mmCIF file of C-alpha atoms and ligand atoms in Angstrom:
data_model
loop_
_atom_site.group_PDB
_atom_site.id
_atom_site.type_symbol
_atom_site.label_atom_id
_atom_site.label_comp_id
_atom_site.label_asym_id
_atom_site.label_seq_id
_atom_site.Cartn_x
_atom_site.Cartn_y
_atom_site.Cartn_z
ATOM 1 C CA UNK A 89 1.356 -9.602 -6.466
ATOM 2 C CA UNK A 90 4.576 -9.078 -8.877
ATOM 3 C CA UNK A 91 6.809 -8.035 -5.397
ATOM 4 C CA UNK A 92 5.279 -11.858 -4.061
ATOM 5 C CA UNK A 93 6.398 -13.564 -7.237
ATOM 6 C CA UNK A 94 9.723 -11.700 -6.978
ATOM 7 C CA UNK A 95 10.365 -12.734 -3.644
ATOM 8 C CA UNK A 96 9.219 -16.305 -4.718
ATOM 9 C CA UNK A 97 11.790 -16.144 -7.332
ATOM 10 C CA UNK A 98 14.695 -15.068 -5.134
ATOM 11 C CA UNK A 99 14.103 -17.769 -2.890
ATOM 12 C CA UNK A 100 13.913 -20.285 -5.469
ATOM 13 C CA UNK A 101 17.464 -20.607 -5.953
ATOM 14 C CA UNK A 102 18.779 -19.601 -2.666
ATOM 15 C CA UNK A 103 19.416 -21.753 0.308
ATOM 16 C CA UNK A 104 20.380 -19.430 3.220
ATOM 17 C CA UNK A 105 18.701 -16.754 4.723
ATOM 18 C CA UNK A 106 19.434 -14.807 7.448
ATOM 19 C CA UNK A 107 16.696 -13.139 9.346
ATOM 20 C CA UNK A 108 17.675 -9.629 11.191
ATOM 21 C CA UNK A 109 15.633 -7.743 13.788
ATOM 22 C CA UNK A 110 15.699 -4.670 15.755
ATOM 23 C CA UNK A 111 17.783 -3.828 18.802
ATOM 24 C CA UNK A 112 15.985 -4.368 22.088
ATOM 25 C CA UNK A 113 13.769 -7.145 20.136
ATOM 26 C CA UNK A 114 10.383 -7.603 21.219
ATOM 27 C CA UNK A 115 7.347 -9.626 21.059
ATOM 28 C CA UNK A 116 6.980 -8.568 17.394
ATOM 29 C CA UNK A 117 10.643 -9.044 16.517
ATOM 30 C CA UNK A 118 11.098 -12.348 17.827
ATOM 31 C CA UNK A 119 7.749 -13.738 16.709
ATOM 32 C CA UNK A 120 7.982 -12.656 12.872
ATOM 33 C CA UNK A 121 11.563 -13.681 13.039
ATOM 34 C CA UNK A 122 10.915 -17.335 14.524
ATOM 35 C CA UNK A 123 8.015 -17.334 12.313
ATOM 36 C CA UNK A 124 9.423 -16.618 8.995
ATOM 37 C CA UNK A 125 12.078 -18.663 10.270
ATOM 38 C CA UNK A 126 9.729 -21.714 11.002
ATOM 39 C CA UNK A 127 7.793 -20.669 7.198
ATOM 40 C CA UNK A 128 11.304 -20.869 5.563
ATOM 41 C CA UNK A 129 12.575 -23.791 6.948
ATOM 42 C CA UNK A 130 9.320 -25.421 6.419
ATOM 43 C CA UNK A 131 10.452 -25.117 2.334
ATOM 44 C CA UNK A 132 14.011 -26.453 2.804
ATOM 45 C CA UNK A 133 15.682 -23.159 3.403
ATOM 46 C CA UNK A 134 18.659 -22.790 6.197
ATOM 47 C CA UNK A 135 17.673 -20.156 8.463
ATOM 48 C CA UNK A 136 19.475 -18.266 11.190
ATOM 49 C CA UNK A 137 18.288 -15.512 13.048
ATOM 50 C CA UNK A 138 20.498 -12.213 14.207
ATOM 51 C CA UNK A 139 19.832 -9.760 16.875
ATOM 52 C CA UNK A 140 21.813 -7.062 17.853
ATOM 53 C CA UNK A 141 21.080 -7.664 21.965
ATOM 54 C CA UNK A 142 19.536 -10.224 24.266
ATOM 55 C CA UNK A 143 15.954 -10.460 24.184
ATOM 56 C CA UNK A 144 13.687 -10.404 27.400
ATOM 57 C CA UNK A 145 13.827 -13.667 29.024
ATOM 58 C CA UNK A 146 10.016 -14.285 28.604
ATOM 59 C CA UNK A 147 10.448 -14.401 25.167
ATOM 60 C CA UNK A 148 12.143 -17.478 25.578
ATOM 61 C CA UNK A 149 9.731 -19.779 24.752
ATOM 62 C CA UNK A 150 9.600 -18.659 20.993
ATOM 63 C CA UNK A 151 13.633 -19.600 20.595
ATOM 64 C CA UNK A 152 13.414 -22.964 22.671
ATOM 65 C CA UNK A 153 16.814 -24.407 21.683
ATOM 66 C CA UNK A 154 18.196 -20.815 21.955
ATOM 67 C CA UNK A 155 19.577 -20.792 18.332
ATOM 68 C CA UNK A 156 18.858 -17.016 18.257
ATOM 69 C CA UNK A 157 22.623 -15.325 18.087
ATOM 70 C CA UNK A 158 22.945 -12.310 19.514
ATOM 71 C CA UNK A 159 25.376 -10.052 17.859
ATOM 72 C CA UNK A 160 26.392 -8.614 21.278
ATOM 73 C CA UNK A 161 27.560 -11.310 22.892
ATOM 74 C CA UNK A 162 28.986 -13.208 19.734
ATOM 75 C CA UNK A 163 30.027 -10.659 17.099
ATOM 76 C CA UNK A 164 32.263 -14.254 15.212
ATOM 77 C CA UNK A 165 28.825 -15.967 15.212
ATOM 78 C CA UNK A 166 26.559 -13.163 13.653
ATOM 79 C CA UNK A 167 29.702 -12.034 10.763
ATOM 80 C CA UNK A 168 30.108 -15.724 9.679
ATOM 81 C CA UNK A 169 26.355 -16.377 8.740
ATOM 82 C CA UNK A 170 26.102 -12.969 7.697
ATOM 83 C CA UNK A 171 28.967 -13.303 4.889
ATOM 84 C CA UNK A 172 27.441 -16.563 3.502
ATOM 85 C CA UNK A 173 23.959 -15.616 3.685
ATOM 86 C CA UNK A 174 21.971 -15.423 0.084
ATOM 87 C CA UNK A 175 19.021 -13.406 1.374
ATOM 88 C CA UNK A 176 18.641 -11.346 4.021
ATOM 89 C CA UNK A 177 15.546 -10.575 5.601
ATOM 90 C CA UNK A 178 15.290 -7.459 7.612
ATOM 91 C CA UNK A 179 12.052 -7.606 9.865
ATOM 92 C CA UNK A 180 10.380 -5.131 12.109
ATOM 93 C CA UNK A 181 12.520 -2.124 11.747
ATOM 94 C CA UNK A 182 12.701 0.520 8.882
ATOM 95 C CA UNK A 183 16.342 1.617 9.022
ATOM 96 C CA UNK A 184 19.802 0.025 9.290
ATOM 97 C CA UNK A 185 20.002 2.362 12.332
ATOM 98 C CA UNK A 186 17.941 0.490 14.170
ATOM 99 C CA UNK A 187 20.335 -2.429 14.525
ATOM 100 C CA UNK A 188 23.357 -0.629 15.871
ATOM 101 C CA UNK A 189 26.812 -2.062 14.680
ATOM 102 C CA UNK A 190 24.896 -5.380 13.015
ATOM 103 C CA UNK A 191 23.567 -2.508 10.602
ATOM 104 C CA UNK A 192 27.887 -2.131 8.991
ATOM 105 C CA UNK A 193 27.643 -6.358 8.447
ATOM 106 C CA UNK A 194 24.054 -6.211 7.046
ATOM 107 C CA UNK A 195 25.730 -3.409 4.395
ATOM 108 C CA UNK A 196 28.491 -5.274 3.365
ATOM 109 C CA UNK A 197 26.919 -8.774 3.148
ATOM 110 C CA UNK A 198 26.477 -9.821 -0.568
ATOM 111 C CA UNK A 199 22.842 -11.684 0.016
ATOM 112 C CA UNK A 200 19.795 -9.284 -1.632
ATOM 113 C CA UNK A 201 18.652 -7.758 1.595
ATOM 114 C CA UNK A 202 14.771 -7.715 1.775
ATOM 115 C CA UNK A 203 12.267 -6.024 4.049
ATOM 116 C CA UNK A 204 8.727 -6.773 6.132
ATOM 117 C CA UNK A 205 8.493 -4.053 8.612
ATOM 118 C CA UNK A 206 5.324 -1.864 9.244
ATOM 119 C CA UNK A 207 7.257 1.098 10.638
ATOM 120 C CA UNK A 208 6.407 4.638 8.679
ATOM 121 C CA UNK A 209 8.750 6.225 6.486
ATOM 122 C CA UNK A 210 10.915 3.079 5.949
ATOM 123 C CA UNK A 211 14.948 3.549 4.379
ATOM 124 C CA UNK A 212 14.871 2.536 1.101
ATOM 125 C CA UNK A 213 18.008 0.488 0.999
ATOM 126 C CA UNK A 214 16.327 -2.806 0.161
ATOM 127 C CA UNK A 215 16.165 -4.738 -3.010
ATOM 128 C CA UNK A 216 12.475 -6.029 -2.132
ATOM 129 C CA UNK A 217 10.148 -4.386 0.311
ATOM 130 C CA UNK A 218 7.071 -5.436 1.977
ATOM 131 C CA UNK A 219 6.243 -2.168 4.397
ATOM 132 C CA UNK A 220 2.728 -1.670 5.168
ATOM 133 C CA UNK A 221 2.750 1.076 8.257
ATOM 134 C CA UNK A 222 -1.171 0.566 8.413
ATOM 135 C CA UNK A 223 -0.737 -3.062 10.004
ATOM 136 C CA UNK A 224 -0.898 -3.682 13.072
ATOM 137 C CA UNK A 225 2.993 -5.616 13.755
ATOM 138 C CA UNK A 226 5.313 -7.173 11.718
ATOM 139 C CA UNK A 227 3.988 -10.245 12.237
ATOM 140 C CA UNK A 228 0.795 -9.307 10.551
ATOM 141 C CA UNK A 229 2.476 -8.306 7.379
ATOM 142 C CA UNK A 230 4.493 -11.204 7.365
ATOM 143 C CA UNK A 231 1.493 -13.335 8.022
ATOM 144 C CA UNK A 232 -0.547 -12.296 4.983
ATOM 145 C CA UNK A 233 2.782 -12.246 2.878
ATOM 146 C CA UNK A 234 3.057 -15.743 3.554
ATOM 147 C CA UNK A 235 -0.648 -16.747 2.240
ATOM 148 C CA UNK A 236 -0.077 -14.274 -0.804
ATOM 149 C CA UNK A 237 3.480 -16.492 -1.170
ATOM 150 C CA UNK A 238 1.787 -19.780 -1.143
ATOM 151 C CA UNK A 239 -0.888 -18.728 -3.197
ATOM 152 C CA UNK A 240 1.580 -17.797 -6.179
ATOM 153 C CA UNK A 241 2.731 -21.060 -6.065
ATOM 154 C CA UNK A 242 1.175 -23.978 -4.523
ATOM 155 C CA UNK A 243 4.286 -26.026 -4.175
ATOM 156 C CA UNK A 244 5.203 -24.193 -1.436
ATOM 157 C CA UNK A 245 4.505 -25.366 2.493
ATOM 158 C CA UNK A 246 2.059 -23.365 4.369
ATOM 159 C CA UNK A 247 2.427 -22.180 7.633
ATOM 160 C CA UNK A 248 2.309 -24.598 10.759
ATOM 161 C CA UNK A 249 1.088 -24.544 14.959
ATOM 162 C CA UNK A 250 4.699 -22.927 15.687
ATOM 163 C CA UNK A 251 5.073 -20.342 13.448
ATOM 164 C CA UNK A 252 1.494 -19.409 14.127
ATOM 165 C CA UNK A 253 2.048 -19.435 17.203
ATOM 166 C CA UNK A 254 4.960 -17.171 16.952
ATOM 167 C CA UNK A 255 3.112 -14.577 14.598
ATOM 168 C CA UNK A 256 0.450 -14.797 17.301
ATOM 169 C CA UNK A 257 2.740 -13.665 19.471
ATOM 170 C CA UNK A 258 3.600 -10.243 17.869
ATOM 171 C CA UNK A 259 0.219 -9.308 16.843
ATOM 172 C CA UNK A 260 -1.065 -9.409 20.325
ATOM 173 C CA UNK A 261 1.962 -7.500 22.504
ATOM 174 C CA UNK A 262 2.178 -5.226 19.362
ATOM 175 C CA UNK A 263 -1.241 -3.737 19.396
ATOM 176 C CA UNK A 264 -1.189 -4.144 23.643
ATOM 177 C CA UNK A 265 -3.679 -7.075 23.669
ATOM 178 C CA UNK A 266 -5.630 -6.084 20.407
ATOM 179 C CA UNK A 267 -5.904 -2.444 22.211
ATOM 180 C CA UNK A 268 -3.885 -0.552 19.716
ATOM 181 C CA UNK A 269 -3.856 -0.511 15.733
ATOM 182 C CA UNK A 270 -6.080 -3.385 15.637
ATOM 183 C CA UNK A 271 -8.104 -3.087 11.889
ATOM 184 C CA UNK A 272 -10.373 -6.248 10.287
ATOM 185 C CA UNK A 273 -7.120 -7.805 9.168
ATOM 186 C CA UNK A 274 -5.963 -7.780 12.398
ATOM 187 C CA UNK A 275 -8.945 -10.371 14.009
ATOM 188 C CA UNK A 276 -8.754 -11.719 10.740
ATOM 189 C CA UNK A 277 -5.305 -12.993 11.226
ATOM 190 C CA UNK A 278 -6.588 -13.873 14.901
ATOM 191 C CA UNK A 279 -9.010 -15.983 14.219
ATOM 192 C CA UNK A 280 -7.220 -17.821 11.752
ATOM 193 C CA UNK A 281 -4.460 -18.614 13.624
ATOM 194 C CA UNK A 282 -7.122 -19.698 16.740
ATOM 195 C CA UNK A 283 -8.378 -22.287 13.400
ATOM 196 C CA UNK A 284 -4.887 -23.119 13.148
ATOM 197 C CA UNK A 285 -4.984 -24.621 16.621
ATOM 198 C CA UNK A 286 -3.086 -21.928 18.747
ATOM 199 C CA UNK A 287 -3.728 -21.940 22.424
ATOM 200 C CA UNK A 288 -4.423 -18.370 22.757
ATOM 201 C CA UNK A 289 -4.444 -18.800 26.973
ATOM 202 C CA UNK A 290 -1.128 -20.460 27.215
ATOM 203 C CA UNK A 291 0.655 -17.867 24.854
ATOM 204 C CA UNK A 292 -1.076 -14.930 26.989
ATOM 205 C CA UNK A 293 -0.060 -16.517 30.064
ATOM 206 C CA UNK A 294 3.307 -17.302 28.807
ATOM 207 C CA UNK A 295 4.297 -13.027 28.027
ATOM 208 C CA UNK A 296 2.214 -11.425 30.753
ATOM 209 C CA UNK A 297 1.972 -13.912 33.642
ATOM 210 C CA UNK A 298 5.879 -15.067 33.910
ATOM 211 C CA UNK A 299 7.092 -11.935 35.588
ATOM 212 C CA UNK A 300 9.367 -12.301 38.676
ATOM 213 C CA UNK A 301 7.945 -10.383 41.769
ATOM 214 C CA UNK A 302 10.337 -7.784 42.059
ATOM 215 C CA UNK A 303 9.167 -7.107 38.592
ATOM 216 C CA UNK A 304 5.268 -6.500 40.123
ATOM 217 C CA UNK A 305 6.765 -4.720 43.152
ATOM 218 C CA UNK A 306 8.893 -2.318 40.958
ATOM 219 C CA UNK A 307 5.239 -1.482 39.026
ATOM 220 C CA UNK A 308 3.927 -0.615 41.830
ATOM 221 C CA UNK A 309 6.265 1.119 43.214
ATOM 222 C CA UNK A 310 6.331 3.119 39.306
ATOM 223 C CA UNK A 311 2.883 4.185 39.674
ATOM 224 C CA UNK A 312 2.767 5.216 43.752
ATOM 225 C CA UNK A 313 5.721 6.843 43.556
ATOM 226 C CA UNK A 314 7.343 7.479 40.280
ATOM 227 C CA UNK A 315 4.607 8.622 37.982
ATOM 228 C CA UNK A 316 4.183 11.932 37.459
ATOM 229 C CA UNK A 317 0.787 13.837 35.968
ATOM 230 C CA UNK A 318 1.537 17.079 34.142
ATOM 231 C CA UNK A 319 -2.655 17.943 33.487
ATOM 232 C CA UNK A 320 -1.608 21.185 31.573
ATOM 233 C CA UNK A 321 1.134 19.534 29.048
ATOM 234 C CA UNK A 322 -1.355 16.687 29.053
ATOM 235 C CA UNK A 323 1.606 14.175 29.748
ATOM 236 C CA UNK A 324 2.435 11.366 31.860
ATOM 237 C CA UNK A 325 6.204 10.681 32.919
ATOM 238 C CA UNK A 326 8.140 8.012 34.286
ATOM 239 C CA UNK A 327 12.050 7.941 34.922
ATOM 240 C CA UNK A 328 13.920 4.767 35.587
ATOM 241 C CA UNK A 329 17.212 6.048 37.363
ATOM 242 C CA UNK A 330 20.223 3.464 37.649
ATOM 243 C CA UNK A 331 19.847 3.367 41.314
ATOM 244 C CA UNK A 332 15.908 2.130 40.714
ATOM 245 C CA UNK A 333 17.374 -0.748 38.406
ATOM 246 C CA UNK A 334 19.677 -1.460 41.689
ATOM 247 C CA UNK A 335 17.007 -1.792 43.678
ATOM 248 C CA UNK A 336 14.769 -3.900 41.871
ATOM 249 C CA UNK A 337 16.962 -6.040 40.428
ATOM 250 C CA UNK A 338 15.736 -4.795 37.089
ATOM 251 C CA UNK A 339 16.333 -7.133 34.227
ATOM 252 C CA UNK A 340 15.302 -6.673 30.491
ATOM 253 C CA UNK A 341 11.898 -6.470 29.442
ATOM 254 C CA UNK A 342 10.964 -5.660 33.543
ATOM 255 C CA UNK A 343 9.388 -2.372 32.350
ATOM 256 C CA UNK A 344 7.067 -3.727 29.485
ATOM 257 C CA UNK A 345 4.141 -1.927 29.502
ATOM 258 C CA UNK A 346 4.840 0.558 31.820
ATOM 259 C CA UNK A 347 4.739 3.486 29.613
ATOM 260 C CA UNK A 348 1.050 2.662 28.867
ATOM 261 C CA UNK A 349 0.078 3.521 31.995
ATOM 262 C CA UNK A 350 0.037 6.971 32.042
ATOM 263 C CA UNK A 351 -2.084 6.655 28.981
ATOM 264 C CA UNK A 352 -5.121 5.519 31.632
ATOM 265 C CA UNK A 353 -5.541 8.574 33.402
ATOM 266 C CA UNK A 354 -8.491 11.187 32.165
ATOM 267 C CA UNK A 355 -6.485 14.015 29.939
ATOM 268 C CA UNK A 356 -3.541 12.323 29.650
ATOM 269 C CA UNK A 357 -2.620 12.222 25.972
ATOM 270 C CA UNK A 358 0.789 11.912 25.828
ATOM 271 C CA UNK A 359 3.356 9.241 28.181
ATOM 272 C CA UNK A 360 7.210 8.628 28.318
ATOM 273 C CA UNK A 361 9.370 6.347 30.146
ATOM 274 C CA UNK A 362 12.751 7.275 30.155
ATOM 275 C CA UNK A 363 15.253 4.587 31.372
ATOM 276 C CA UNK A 364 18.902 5.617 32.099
ATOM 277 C CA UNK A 365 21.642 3.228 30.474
ATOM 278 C CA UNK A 366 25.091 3.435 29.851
ATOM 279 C CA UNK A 367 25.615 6.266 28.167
ATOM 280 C CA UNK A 368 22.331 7.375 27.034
ATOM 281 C CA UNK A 369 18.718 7.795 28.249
ATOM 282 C CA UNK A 370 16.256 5.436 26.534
ATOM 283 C CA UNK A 371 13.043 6.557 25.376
ATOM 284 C CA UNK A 372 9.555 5.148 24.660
ATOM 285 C CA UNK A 373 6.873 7.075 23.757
ATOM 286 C CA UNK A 374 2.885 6.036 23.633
ATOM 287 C CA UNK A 375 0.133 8.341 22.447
ATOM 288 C CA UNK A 376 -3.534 8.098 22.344
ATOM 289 C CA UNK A 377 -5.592 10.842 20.083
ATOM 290 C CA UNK A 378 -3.960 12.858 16.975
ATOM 291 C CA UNK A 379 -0.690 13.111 19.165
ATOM 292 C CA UNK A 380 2.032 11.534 16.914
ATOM 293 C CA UNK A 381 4.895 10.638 19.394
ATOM 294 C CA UNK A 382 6.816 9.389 15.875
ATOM 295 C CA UNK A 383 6.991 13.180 14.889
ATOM 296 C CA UNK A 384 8.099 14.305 18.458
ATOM 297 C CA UNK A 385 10.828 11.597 18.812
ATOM 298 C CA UNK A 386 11.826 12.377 15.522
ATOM 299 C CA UNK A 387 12.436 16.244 16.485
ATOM 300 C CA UNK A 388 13.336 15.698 19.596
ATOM 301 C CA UNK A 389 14.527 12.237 21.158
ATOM 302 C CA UNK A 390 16.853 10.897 18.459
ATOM 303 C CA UNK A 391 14.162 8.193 17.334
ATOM 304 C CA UNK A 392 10.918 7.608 15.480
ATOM 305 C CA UNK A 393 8.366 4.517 15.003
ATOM 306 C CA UNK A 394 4.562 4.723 14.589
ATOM 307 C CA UNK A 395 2.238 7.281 15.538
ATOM 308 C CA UNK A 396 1.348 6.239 18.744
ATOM 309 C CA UNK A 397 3.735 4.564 19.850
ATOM 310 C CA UNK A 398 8.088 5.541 19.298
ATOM 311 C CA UNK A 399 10.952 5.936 21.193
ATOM 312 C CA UNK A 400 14.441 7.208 21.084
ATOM 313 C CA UNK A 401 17.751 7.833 22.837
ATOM 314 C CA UNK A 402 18.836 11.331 24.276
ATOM 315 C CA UNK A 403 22.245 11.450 26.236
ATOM 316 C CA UNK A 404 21.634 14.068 29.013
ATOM 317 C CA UNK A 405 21.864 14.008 32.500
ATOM 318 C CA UNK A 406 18.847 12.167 34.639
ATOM 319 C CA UNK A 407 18.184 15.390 36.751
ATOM 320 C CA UNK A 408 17.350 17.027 32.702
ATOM 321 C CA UNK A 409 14.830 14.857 31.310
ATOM 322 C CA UNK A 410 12.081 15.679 33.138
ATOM 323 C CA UNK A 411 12.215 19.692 31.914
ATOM 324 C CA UNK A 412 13.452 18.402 28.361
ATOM 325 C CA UNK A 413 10.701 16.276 28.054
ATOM 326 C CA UNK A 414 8.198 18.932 29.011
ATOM 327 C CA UNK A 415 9.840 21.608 26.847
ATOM 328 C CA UNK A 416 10.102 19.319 23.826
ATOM 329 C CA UNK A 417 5.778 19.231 24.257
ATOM 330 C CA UNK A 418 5.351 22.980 24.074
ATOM 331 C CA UNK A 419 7.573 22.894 20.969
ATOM 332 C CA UNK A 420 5.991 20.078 19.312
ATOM 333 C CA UNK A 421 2.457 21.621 20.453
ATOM 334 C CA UNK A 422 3.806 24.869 18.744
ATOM 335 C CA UNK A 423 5.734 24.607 15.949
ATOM 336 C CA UNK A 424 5.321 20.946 14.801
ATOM 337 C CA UNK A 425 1.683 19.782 15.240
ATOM 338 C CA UNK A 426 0.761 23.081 13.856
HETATM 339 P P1 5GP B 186 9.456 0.847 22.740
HETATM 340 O O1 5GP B 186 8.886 2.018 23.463
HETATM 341 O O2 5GP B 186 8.591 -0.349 22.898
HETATM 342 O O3 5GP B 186 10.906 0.630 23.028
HETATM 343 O O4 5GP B 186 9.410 1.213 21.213
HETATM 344 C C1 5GP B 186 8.199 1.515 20.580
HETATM 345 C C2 5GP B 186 8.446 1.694 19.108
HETATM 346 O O5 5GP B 186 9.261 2.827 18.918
HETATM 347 C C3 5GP B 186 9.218 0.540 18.493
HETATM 348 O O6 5GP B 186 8.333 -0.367 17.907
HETATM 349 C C4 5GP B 186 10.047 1.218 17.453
HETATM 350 O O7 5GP B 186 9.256 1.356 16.316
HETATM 351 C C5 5GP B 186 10.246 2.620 17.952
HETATM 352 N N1 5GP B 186 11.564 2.868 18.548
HETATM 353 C C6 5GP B 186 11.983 2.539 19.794
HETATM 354 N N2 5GP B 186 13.239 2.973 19.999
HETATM 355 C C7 5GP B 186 13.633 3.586 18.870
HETATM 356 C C8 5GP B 186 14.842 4.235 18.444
HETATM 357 O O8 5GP B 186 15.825 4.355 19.194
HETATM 358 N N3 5GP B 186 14.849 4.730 17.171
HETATM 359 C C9 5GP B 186 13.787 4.634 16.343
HETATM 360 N N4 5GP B 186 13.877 5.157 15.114
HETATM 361 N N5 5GP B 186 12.653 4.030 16.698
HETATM 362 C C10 5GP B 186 12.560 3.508 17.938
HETATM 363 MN MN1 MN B 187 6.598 -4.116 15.531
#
C-alpha cells in the first residue's frame, strides 16, 4: 500500500503526465495507456500519450480523436511534451529498450518516470514501480492499481465506461480471449468491468471482426501454404517474406494471431512467426507447456517477454531463419532448459 500512497503523493502536486508504451503497441498498450489516460484526466491531470510507431488501425477506436503521437512520424511533437512532462508513466514494457529512440527522451526528461508493466525481469530504472509478471496484461495491473489508488484516498475519481472499456480491451487480446494467463483476478476484473456497463460484444467485434479480406485471405493462405510442422523439434513456423507483404497488401497488425496457430496442432509446443522488415527479421514467439519462449528469445532472438509468449529481432537473411530457428531449439532443449 506505501508504493499506492507514494504514487498518490507524486501526483498530488503534478499536473502533466506523459504516458509511454512499447514499440509495435498493442491491444494491451493502447488500452492501459488510454485508460490511465482517461483515470488521470478524470482527476484534473493533462495527459498525453507517446508511442514510438503507429498502432494497428483496429485499435483505432480506443484513440477516437487520434491524440495518440507517434514518435515516428512526429519526433517535435513527442520531445516537447516529453521535456515538460512532471511524471512519466511507462506502461507495458520492462526496459527503455523496448521503445527504440523514444527510450534517449524518456532518459533525459526531468518528470519521475514510473512503471505498470507485467513483463518478467523488469529494468530497474524507475523511481516507482508497479510490475506484477503474474497478471495477466498491463491493463490488469493498472486496473487494480487504480481501485488500490482510490481507496487510499477517496477524493479521488474512480474509473468510468471508457477507460473500462479500454482496460477491457487489453485483458482480453492479452491473454488471447481469456485463453492465456487468465488467474481469479483476471474474471474478477472481467466481471467488474461487464458491472461497469461495458459491451463486451461490440469491443470483441470491434478487434477481431474489422479485418480487411486480404487480411483473411493472407491467413489462409499462412496455414495452406506457409506453415510448417517440425513433429521432432516440436515446433511450428511461419515466415512472412517481403514479397508475401506485396502480395497481400499487408498492413500492421494483419498478422495478429497468427503465431498462435501453430500452437493448435497435437505435439506442437513451441511456434514462431518471423516477419522480414527493413533491416531486421521480427520475431514472436508463443509457447504452451514448461517451454519458456522468454528464455529462448533471450539467448537467441535479441528479445524477451513472458513465458509463453516473447519475441525479438534477429538481422539475418530470410533463406536463414528457418535452420536458425530450428538450431536455436536443440540448444535451448540442451543447454538452457536443462
Ligand atoms: P508479439 O509476438 O505479440 O510481438 O510480442 C509478444 C510479447 O513479446 C510482447 O508482449 C513483448 O513482451 C515481447 N516482445 C516482443 N518483441 C520484443 C522485443 O523485440 N524485445 C523484447 N524484449 N520483448 C519483445
Ligand atoms: Mn502486455
Amino acid at each position: 500500500m506505501d508504493k499506492v500512497k507514494d504514487f498518490n503523493l507524486l501526483l498530488t502536486d503534478k499536473e502533466r503526465i506523459v504516458i509511454i508504451s512499447h514499440v509495435n503497441p498493442d491491444g494491451d498498450a493502447i488500452g492501459s495507456a488510454t485508460g490511465m489516460k482517461k483515470f488521470l484526466e478524470s482527476n484534473g491531470k493533462v495527459v498525453d500519450i507517446v508511442v514510438p510507431n503507429k498502432y494497428p488501425q483496429f485499435l483505432g477506436f480506443l484513440d477516437p480523436m487520434s491524440k495518440i503521437i507517434t514518435y515516428k512520424d512526429n519526433p517535435e511533437a513527442a520531445a516537447k511534451v516529453l521535456s515538460g512532462a512532471d511524471v512519466v508513466l511507462c506502461m507495458d514494457f520492462n526496459s527503455l529498450k523496448r521503445i527504440d529512440d523514444l527510450g534517449a527522451l524518456v532518459e533525459r526528461s526531468n518528470g519521475a518516470k514510473v512503471l505498470i508493466d507485467h513483463h518478467l525481469q523488469p529494468e530497474n530504472s524507475f523511481d516507482i514501480m508497479f510490475s506484477d509478471p503474474g497478471a495477466s496484461s498491463t491493463c490488469e495491473v493498472a486496473y487494480f492499481l487504480i481501485k488500490r489508488m482510490v481507496m487510499a484516498d477517496r477524493s479521488l475519481a474512480s474509473l468510468d465506461l471508457d477507460a473500462g472499456i479500454s482496460f477491457y480491451t487489453g485483458l482480453m487480446t492479452d491473454t488471447n480471449n481469456f485463453a492465456n494467463s487468465v488467474r481469479p483476478e483476471t474474471f474478477r476484473m472481467a466481471c467488474e468491468l461487464l458491472e461497469l456497463g461495458i459491451d463486451k460484444e461490440d469491443i470483441q467485434f470491434k478487434v477481431y471482426s474489422g479485418f480487411r479480406e486480404e487480411r483473411m485471405r493472407m491467413m489462409g493462405y499462412m496455414l495452406y501454404e506457409n506453415m510448417k510442422v517440425f513433429p521432432q523439434s516440436k515446433a511450428g513456423f511461419m515466415l512472412i517474406t517481403k514479397e508475401l507483404k506485396e502480395r497481400f497488401d499487408f498492413r500492421d497488425g494483419d498478422s495478429e494471431g497468427f503465431v498462435n496457430l501453430a500452437l493448435n496442432v497435437a505435439g506442437v509446443e513451441v511456434s514462431a512467426l518471423f516477419t522480414e522488415a527493413d533491416g531486421y527479421i521480427k520475431v514472436s514467439l508463443r509457447s504452451k507447456g514448461d517451454f519458456s519462449v522468454n528464455k529462448l528469445s533471450r539467448a537467441f532472438f535479441n528479445g524477451g517477454g513472458h513465458e509463453r509468449a516473447a519475441g525479438g529481432k534477429i538481422y539475418i537473411p530470410v533463406s536463414e531463419v528457418e535452420e536458425y530457428f530450428l538450431d536455436s531449439l536443440e540448444k535451448y532443449r540442451h543447454t538452457i532448459c536443462k
